[in-house]
Short mmCIF file of C-alpha atoms in Angstrom, two decimals:
data_model
loop_
_atom_site.label_atom_id
_atom_site.label_comp_id
_atom_site.label_asym_id
_atom_site.label_seq_id
_atom_site.Cartn_x
_atom_site.Cartn_y
_atom_site.Cartn_z
CA MET A 9 212.06 11.86 167.77
CA ARG A 10 209.60 14.59 168.74
CA GLU A 11 207.23 14.16 171.63
CA GLY A 12 204.54 12.52 169.46
CA GLY A 13 206.83 9.54 168.93
CA SER A 14 207.06 7.72 165.62
CA ILE A 15 205.20 5.14 163.57
CA LEU A 16 206.91 2.18 161.91
CA THR A 17 205.11 0.61 158.95
CA LEU A 18 205.67 -2.95 157.71
CA ASN A 19 204.43 -4.16 154.33
CA VAL A 20 205.24 -7.80 153.62
CA GLY A 21 204.60 -8.72 149.98
CA SER A 22 205.10 -11.93 148.04
CA SER A 23 208.61 -10.95 146.95
CA SER A 24 209.64 -7.96 149.07
CA LEU A 25 209.32 -6.36 152.49
CA LYS A 26 208.88 -2.57 152.65
CA PHE A 27 209.21 -0.49 155.80
CA ALA A 28 209.20 3.15 156.78
CA VAL A 29 209.25 5.42 159.82
CA TYR A 30 207.03 8.50 160.12
CA GLU A 31 206.73 11.07 162.87
CA ALA A 32 203.36 10.62 164.61
CA LEU A 33 202.28 14.17 163.85
CA ALA A 34 199.74 15.72 161.51
CA GLY A 35 201.13 15.42 158.00
CA LEU A 36 203.16 12.33 158.99
CA PRO A 37 206.66 13.58 158.08
CA LEU A 38 208.67 10.72 156.57
CA LYS A 39 211.96 10.05 158.36
CA MET A 40 213.17 6.79 156.83
CA GLU A 41 212.07 4.29 154.20
CA GLY A 42 213.49 1.00 153.03
CA GLN A 43 212.92 -2.23 151.21
CA ILE A 44 214.26 -5.76 151.37
CA SER A 45 213.84 -7.33 147.94
CA GLY A 46 214.56 -10.88 146.82
CA LEU A 47 212.67 -12.65 149.59
CA ASN A 48 212.49 -15.74 147.39
CA GLY A 49 216.24 -15.74 146.80
CA THR A 50 219.16 -13.67 148.07
CA PRO A 51 217.79 -10.59 149.89
CA ARG A 52 218.97 -7.06 149.26
CA MET A 53 218.30 -4.28 151.76
CA ARG A 54 218.10 -0.63 150.73
CA VAL A 55 217.41 2.26 153.11
CA ARG A 56 216.94 5.99 152.54
CA VAL A 57 216.93 8.49 155.40
CA GLU A 58 215.33 11.86 154.65
CA GLY A 59 215.90 11.29 150.94
CA ALA A 60 219.55 10.21 151.08
CA THR A 61 220.82 6.64 150.69
CA ARG A 62 221.77 5.22 154.08
CA LEU A 63 222.29 1.55 153.22
CA ASP A 64 222.46 -0.67 150.13
CA GLU A 65 223.49 -4.16 151.11
CA LEU A 66 223.23 -7.50 149.32
CA TRP A 67 222.98 -10.32 151.82
CA GLY A 68 225.15 -13.25 150.82
CA GLU A 69 222.75 -15.99 151.87
CA GLN A 70 219.21 -17.16 151.38
CA LEU A 71 217.00 -16.41 154.36
CA GLY A 72 213.42 -17.19 155.27
CA LEU A 73 211.03 -14.39 156.16
CA GLU A 74 211.43 -14.87 159.90
CA ALA A 75 215.22 -14.52 159.65
CA VAL A 76 214.78 -11.47 157.39
CA LEU A 77 212.47 -9.81 159.92
CA GLU A 78 214.81 -10.58 162.81
CA ARG A 79 217.75 -9.08 160.94
CA LEU A 80 215.66 -6.03 160.04
CA PHE A 81 214.75 -5.44 163.69
CA ASP A 82 218.37 -5.90 164.73
CA TRP A 83 219.26 -3.09 162.31
CA LEU A 84 216.32 -0.89 163.33
CA THR A 85 217.34 -1.24 166.98
CA LEU A 86 221.04 -0.63 166.40
CA ASP A 87 220.30 2.41 164.21
CA GLY A 88 217.99 3.89 166.83
CA TRP A 89 214.67 3.62 164.99
CA THR A 90 212.89 1.66 167.71
CA ALA A 91 213.62 4.35 170.30
CA GLY A 92 210.55 6.47 170.87
CA LEU A 93 208.45 4.17 168.72
CA ALA A 94 204.77 4.71 169.51
CA ALA A 95 203.10 2.27 167.11
CA VAL A 96 203.75 -0.26 164.38
CA GLY A 97 201.36 -0.46 161.44
CA HIS A 98 201.02 -3.63 159.41
CA ARG A 99 199.58 -4.20 155.98
CA ILE A 100 197.17 -7.10 156.48
CA VAL A 101 196.13 -8.47 153.12
CA HIS A 102 192.84 -10.08 154.12
CA GLY A 103 190.35 -8.51 156.51
CA GLY A 104 187.44 -10.73 155.51
CA ARG A 105 183.99 -9.36 156.16
CA ASP A 106 184.71 -8.13 159.67
CA PHE A 107 187.55 -5.63 159.28
CA ARG A 108 186.83 -2.54 157.22
CA GLN A 109 188.76 0.00 159.29
CA PRO A 110 192.25 -0.04 160.87
CA ARG A 111 192.20 -2.07 164.08
CA VAL A 112 194.44 -2.53 167.11
CA LEU A 113 195.85 -6.04 166.75
CA CYS A 114 194.76 -7.53 170.07
CA GLY A 115 194.66 -11.29 170.57
CA GLU A 116 191.02 -11.62 169.52
CA VAL A 117 191.60 -9.74 166.26
CA ARG A 118 194.73 -11.75 165.49
CA ALA A 119 192.85 -15.02 166.02
CA LYS A 120 190.17 -13.97 163.51
CA LEU A 121 192.83 -12.97 161.01
CA GLU A 122 194.57 -16.34 161.38
CA GLU A 123 191.35 -17.98 160.19
CA LEU A 124 191.71 -16.12 156.88
CA CYS A 125 195.20 -17.44 156.07
CA SER A 126 193.87 -20.03 153.61
CA LEU A 127 192.32 -17.22 151.54
CA ALA A 128 195.66 -15.43 151.05
CA PRO A 129 198.37 -18.07 151.60
CA LEU A 130 201.19 -16.04 150.00
CA HIS A 131 200.62 -13.04 152.27
CA GLN A 132 198.42 -13.44 155.34
CA PRO A 133 200.65 -15.90 157.25
CA PHE A 134 203.66 -13.65 156.66
CA ASN A 135 201.75 -10.50 157.64
CA LEU A 136 200.80 -12.15 160.92
CA ARG A 137 204.30 -13.52 161.45
CA GLY A 138 205.48 -9.92 161.37
CA VAL A 139 202.91 -9.05 164.03
CA GLU A 140 204.17 -11.90 166.18
CA ILE A 141 207.82 -10.89 165.88
CA VAL A 142 207.06 -7.24 166.67
CA GLY A 143 205.07 -8.37 169.72
CA ARG A 144 208.07 -10.31 170.95
CA ARG A 145 210.69 -7.69 170.13
CA LEU A 146 208.64 -4.62 171.14
CA PRO A 147 205.99 -5.88 173.59
CA SER A 148 204.96 -2.42 174.86
CA VAL A 149 204.39 -0.89 171.42
CA LEU A 150 200.89 -0.58 169.96
CA GLN A 151 200.29 -2.64 166.81
CA VAL A 152 197.64 -1.71 164.24
CA GLY A 153 196.44 -3.60 161.18
CA VAL A 154 195.40 -1.80 157.98
CA PHE A 155 193.52 -4.06 155.57
CA ASP A 156 193.96 -4.46 151.81
CA THR A 157 190.39 -5.65 151.35
CA ALA A 158 188.80 -2.65 153.09
CA PHE A 159 188.88 -0.32 150.07
CA HIS A 160 186.54 -2.64 148.18
CA ALA A 161 184.20 -3.42 151.09
CA ASP A 162 181.44 -1.08 149.91
CA GLU A 163 181.27 -2.33 146.34
CA PRO A 164 177.74 -3.15 145.16
CA GLU A 165 176.65 -6.60 146.34
CA VAL A 166 176.05 -7.77 142.79
CA VAL A 167 179.77 -7.28 142.13
CA ARG A 168 180.84 -9.38 145.11
CA LEU A 169 178.62 -12.43 144.55
CA TYR A 170 179.55 -15.64 142.77
CA ALA A 171 176.76 -17.83 141.39
CA LEU A 172 177.13 -20.39 144.18
CA PRO A 173 174.70 -21.85 146.73
CA ARG A 174 173.65 -19.40 149.41
CA ASP A 175 175.20 -21.40 152.25
CA LEU A 176 178.64 -20.85 150.71
CA ILE A 177 177.94 -17.15 150.22
CA ASP A 178 176.82 -16.90 153.84
CA ASP A 179 180.09 -18.57 154.87
CA GLY A 180 182.08 -15.83 153.16
CA VAL A 181 182.75 -17.26 149.70
CA VAL A 182 182.44 -13.90 147.96
CA ALA A 183 184.73 -11.54 146.04
CA TYR A 184 186.77 -9.35 148.38
CA GLY A 185 189.34 -7.63 146.16
CA PHE A 186 192.91 -6.75 147.14
CA HIS A 187 195.64 -4.11 146.65
CA GLY A 188 193.30 -1.77 148.51
CA LEU A 189 196.08 0.26 150.14
CA SER A 190 197.49 1.11 146.73
CA TYR A 191 194.07 1.97 145.31
CA ASP A 192 193.29 4.08 148.37
CA TYR A 193 196.45 6.11 147.75
CA ILE A 194 195.73 6.56 144.03
CA ALA A 195 192.14 7.62 144.80
CA GLY A 196 193.58 10.28 147.10
CA VAL A 197 195.89 11.55 144.36
CA LEU A 198 192.97 11.77 141.93
CA ARG A 199 190.96 13.75 144.51
CA GLU A 200 193.88 16.14 145.00
CA ARG A 201 194.00 16.75 141.24
CA ASP A 202 190.26 17.42 141.03
CA ALA A 203 188.25 17.34 144.25
CA GLU A 204 184.91 17.10 142.47
CA LYS A 205 185.58 14.55 139.73
CA ALA A 206 188.45 12.59 141.36
CA GLY A 207 189.29 11.02 138.01
CA GLY A 208 185.67 10.44 137.10
CA ARG A 209 185.29 6.96 135.65
CA ALA A 210 188.81 5.67 136.27
CA ILE A 211 190.54 2.33 135.88
CA VAL A 212 193.70 1.88 137.93
CA LEU A 213 196.21 -0.78 136.94
CA HIS A 214 198.26 -2.01 139.91
CA LEU A 215 200.86 -4.05 138.05
CA GLY A 216 203.65 -5.56 140.09
CA SER A 217 204.71 -9.06 141.05
CA GLY A 218 201.04 -9.48 141.80
CA GLY A 219 198.62 -7.49 139.72
CA SER A 220 195.04 -6.33 139.60
CA LEU A 221 192.84 -3.63 138.11
CA CYS A 222 190.22 -1.52 139.87
CA ALA A 223 187.32 0.45 138.41
CA MET A 224 186.62 3.61 140.41
CA ASP A 225 183.76 6.06 140.16
CA ARG A 226 185.08 9.36 141.58
CA GLY A 227 187.49 7.48 143.86
CA ARG A 228 185.09 4.77 145.03
CA SER A 229 185.70 1.12 144.13
CA ILE A 230 183.05 -0.19 141.75
CA ALA A 231 184.70 -3.45 140.67
CA THR A 232 188.12 -5.08 140.76
CA THR A 233 189.72 -8.07 139.08
CA MET A 234 190.88 -9.93 142.20
CA GLY A 235 188.05 -11.64 144.03
CA PHE A 236 187.89 -14.35 146.67
CA SER A 237 191.64 -14.85 146.47
CA ALA A 238 194.70 -13.13 145.02
CA LEU A 239 194.65 -15.52 142.05
CA GLU A 240 191.85 -13.92 140.02
CA GLY A 241 192.52 -11.41 137.25
CA PRO A 242 195.28 -11.15 134.61
CA PRO A 243 198.41 -13.36 134.81
CA MET A 244 200.99 -12.26 137.36
CA SER A 245 204.67 -12.99 137.95
CA THR A 246 204.14 -16.54 139.21
CA ARG A 247 200.34 -16.67 139.70
CA SER A 248 198.02 -18.00 137.02
CA GLY A 249 195.39 -15.30 137.12
CA SER A 250 191.85 -16.32 136.18
CA ILE A 251 191.45 -19.79 134.70
CA ASP A 252 188.50 -22.09 134.04
CA PRO A 253 187.62 -23.83 137.35
CA GLY A 254 187.35 -26.99 135.28
CA VAL A 255 191.15 -26.95 134.93
CA ILE A 256 191.44 -27.31 138.70
CA LEU A 257 188.94 -30.21 138.70
CA TYR A 258 190.95 -31.85 135.93
CA LEU A 259 194.21 -31.51 137.85
CA LEU A 260 192.65 -32.99 140.98
CA GLN A 261 190.59 -35.75 139.40
CA SER A 262 192.43 -36.79 136.24
CA ARG A 263 196.03 -35.85 136.99
CA GLY A 264 195.85 -37.01 140.61
CA MET A 265 197.39 -33.83 141.99
CA SER A 266 196.91 -33.05 145.66
CA PRO A 267 195.27 -29.75 146.74
CA ALA A 268 198.68 -28.62 148.05
CA ALA A 269 200.32 -29.36 144.70
CA VAL A 270 197.59 -27.48 142.80
CA SER A 271 198.00 -24.52 145.14
CA ASP A 272 201.76 -24.50 144.56
CA LEU A 273 201.20 -24.69 140.81
CA LEU A 274 198.73 -21.81 140.68
CA TYR A 275 200.52 -19.48 143.11
CA ARG A 276 204.21 -20.18 142.47
CA ARG A 277 204.78 -21.93 139.11
CA SER A 278 202.33 -20.29 136.72
CA GLY A 279 201.80 -16.77 135.36
CA LEU A 280 204.66 -15.23 133.41
CA LEU A 281 207.07 -17.80 134.83
CA GLY A 282 204.95 -20.72 133.68
CA LEU A 283 204.16 -19.28 130.24
CA SER A 284 207.73 -18.27 129.47
CA GLY A 285 209.51 -21.19 131.11
CA LEU A 286 212.19 -18.61 131.83
CA SER A 287 211.28 -16.10 134.52
CA GLY A 288 208.47 -14.20 136.19
CA ASP A 289 210.57 -11.03 136.21
CA MET A 290 209.37 -8.38 133.79
CA VAL A 291 212.82 -6.90 133.15
CA THR A 292 214.16 -10.34 132.19
CA LEU A 293 211.25 -11.09 129.89
CA LEU A 294 211.36 -7.73 128.11
CA ALA A 295 215.07 -8.27 127.40
CA SER A 296 214.62 -11.82 126.14
CA SER A 297 214.29 -12.88 122.51
CA ALA A 298 212.97 -16.33 123.43
CA PRO A 299 209.64 -17.08 121.66
CA HIS A 300 207.91 -18.21 124.85
CA ALA A 301 209.03 -15.07 126.66
CA LYS A 302 207.49 -12.93 123.92
CA GLN A 303 204.30 -14.98 124.01
CA ALA A 304 204.06 -14.66 127.79
CA LEU A 305 204.09 -10.87 127.43
CA GLU A 306 201.49 -11.03 124.66
CA VAL A 307 199.15 -13.03 126.91
CA TYR A 308 199.83 -10.66 129.83
CA VAL A 309 198.99 -7.52 127.83
CA TYR A 310 196.00 -9.11 126.11
CA ARG A 311 194.44 -10.19 129.41
CA ILE A 312 194.99 -6.76 130.96
CA ALA A 313 193.38 -5.05 127.97
CA ARG A 314 190.44 -7.47 128.08
CA ASP A 315 189.94 -6.73 131.78
CA ILE A 316 190.02 -3.00 131.03
CA GLY A 317 187.16 -3.57 128.59
CA SER A 318 185.17 -5.41 131.24
CA LEU A 319 185.73 -2.71 133.85
CA ALA A 320 184.92 0.06 131.36
CA ALA A 321 181.58 -1.69 130.81
CA ALA A 322 181.01 -1.72 134.59
CA LEU A 323 181.70 2.03 134.69
CA GLY A 324 179.73 2.87 131.58
CA GLY A 325 182.76 4.48 129.95
CA LEU A 326 186.28 5.60 130.76
CA ASP A 327 187.72 9.01 131.65
CA THR A 328 191.04 8.15 133.29
CA LEU A 329 193.55 5.29 133.04
CA VAL A 330 196.22 5.07 135.76
CA PHE A 331 199.34 2.88 135.78
CA THR A 332 200.98 2.18 139.13
CA ALA A 333 203.21 -0.30 141.07
CA GLY A 334 206.52 -1.78 139.89
CA VAL A 335 205.61 -2.75 136.32
CA GLY A 336 203.03 -0.01 135.86
CA GLU A 337 205.46 2.68 136.94
CA ASN A 338 208.65 1.38 135.32
CA ALA A 339 207.81 -0.53 132.12
CA PRO A 340 206.96 1.93 129.31
CA ALA A 341 206.86 -0.92 126.79
CA ILE A 342 204.02 -2.58 128.70
CA ARG A 343 202.14 0.71 129.04
CA GLU A 344 202.47 1.31 125.31
CA ARG A 345 201.12 -2.12 124.40
CA VAL A 346 198.19 -1.86 126.81
CA VAL A 347 197.18 1.62 125.59
CA GLU A 348 197.44 0.49 121.97
CA LEU A 349 194.80 -2.17 122.66
CA CYS A 350 192.57 0.44 124.34
CA GLY A 351 192.33 2.74 121.34
CA TRP A 352 188.67 1.83 120.92
CA LEU A 353 188.02 3.53 124.28
CA GLY A 354 189.56 6.78 123.08
CA ALA A 355 193.01 6.21 124.63
CA ARG A 356 195.90 7.89 122.77
CA LEU A 357 199.51 7.62 123.93
CA ASP A 358 202.17 10.33 123.84
CA THR A 359 205.09 8.04 123.03
CA ALA A 360 207.80 10.51 124.04
CA ALA A 361 206.13 11.28 127.39
CA ASN A 362 205.68 7.58 128.02
CA GLN A 363 209.33 6.78 127.35
CA ALA A 364 210.41 9.71 129.54
CA GLY A 365 208.33 8.43 132.47
CA ALA A 366 206.14 11.53 132.62
CA GLY A 367 203.20 11.68 134.99
CA ARG A 368 200.71 12.35 132.16
CA ILE A 369 201.25 10.30 129.02
CA ASN A 370 198.18 10.76 126.82
CA ALA A 371 198.27 12.66 123.56
CA GLY A 372 194.87 14.25 123.54
CA GLY A 373 192.16 11.66 123.13
CA GLU A 374 189.13 11.09 125.31
CA VAL A 375 191.03 9.33 128.12
CA GLU A 376 193.58 10.93 130.45
CA ILE A 377 196.44 8.48 130.99
CA LEU A 378 198.54 8.87 134.14
CA VAL A 379 201.56 7.19 135.72
CA VAL A 380 201.32 7.59 139.49
CA PRO A 381 203.83 6.02 141.92
CA THR A 382 201.87 4.36 144.67
CA ASP A 383 202.62 4.71 148.39
CA GLU A 384 201.10 1.93 150.45
CA GLN A 385 203.37 2.82 153.36
CA LEU A 386 201.80 6.25 153.75
CA VAL A 387 198.30 4.72 153.70
CA ILE A 388 199.35 2.36 156.49
CA ALA A 389 200.75 5.27 158.50
CA ARG A 390 197.56 7.27 157.98
CA GLY A 391 195.52 4.33 159.19
CA VAL A 392 197.66 3.97 162.30
CA TYR A 393 197.57 7.70 163.03
CA GLY A 394 193.81 7.82 162.57
CA CYS A 395 193.39 4.83 164.86
CA ILE A 396 195.55 6.50 167.48
CA GLN A 397 193.64 9.76 167.23
CA GLY A 398 190.38 7.89 167.56
CA GLU A 399 191.57 6.22 170.75
CA LEU A 400 193.31 9.29 172.14
CA ALA A 401 192.39 12.84 171.24
CA PRO A 402 194.60 14.67 171.74
CA ALA A 403 197.53 12.28 172.17
CA ALA A 404 199.54 13.32 175.19
CA PRO A 405 203.27 12.45 175.45
CA GLY A 406 203.56 8.76 176.25
CA ALA A 407 199.82 8.16 175.90
CA MET A 408 200.17 5.84 172.92
CA GLN A 409 202.58 3.62 174.83
CA LYS A 410 200.14 3.53 177.77
CA LEU A 411 197.34 2.50 175.43
CA ALA A 412 199.49 -0.31 174.04
CA ARG A 413 200.34 -1.61 177.50
CA SER A 414 196.70 -1.41 178.56
CA ALA A 415 195.51 -3.34 175.50
CA ALA A 416 198.21 -5.96 176.01
CA ARG A 417 197.25 -6.50 179.65
CA GLN A 418 193.61 -6.93 178.69
CA GLU A 419 194.64 -9.65 176.25
CA GLY A 420 197.03 -11.29 178.73
CA ASP A 421 200.03 -10.57 176.49
CA ILE A 422 202.19 -9.07 179.26
#
């Protein structure tokens, strides 16, 4: 690596782990990127180095996240990617009210983030487990957290409040919003296309295993469908999406379910999986002729379109509609159905462009419709680089490692 060292990014999701290595230089040249999919089953690891496939390996056993991370770091070490490593950046799903900017993950910060695990049980514990493993494997390397909630932190207060007693609001029971790294990246793309308008009144659909929508006014978050937790919004792969709170009371009081059982139901056994009784995987459901699979997709598309209507009302109109993330980028049938239900907003689809996976898929109309691949990894790397530059300007050779050792000593880590 060059004298600036390199930055490793880790993005632990509910079903996959993404990682990448960038040179710690202006422009952040990408050196390597990879993904381990199938975290809930049999993992598969794919790696590309400077655009070429380096590894595509299906692991023949089920492994927990800790074992997956250990095996990943064994490979990173053996392949030379930990040599010259200056910093590791982590996607941290929940930053609560305190963390709105990237932060060095010292002991005090980690302790505060641990307290937020109950608000994002599918992600936060695993994000922090990654921090712990990196600290053990690479104790002298600086670790930085970049927060999914930060993009939405400046939304109007009226958007973030639930109609609950003030003592609960004061204790942090408010809408936070998630998928902020993805929305941050898309906002940047919209600004690059038009620096002044930045998409104008835009609604971005981050549709993956988890899913949410975000209303942006010239790149700034105005409202989003996820709130206090990652359950709110349209149905997801295995998550229920928004439901009447009375259903939860019924399950607890009349069905005698424990809080843990209700949590498991809402996070892991609902959504497309629950509705279809078949799978939470979009490819499987689109290929299925089973009536419940078809109905699950109908509910999914209907709820997305209804949320678009709500967000368009918050914006006072709609100029741009953006599809991103796994389903948004790769499922033209879902895009077509969603746009069809948004005709009243002036959305018109170019069917051929949509099927071809073009970047712009509207056929005239009042709404520009885009398909933009997201890049959360780059947003993490930018956050780490900005944090480094804020601490050290300019960064001399070896200075980032010295900063990491200094921070660790202050926290009693080494």
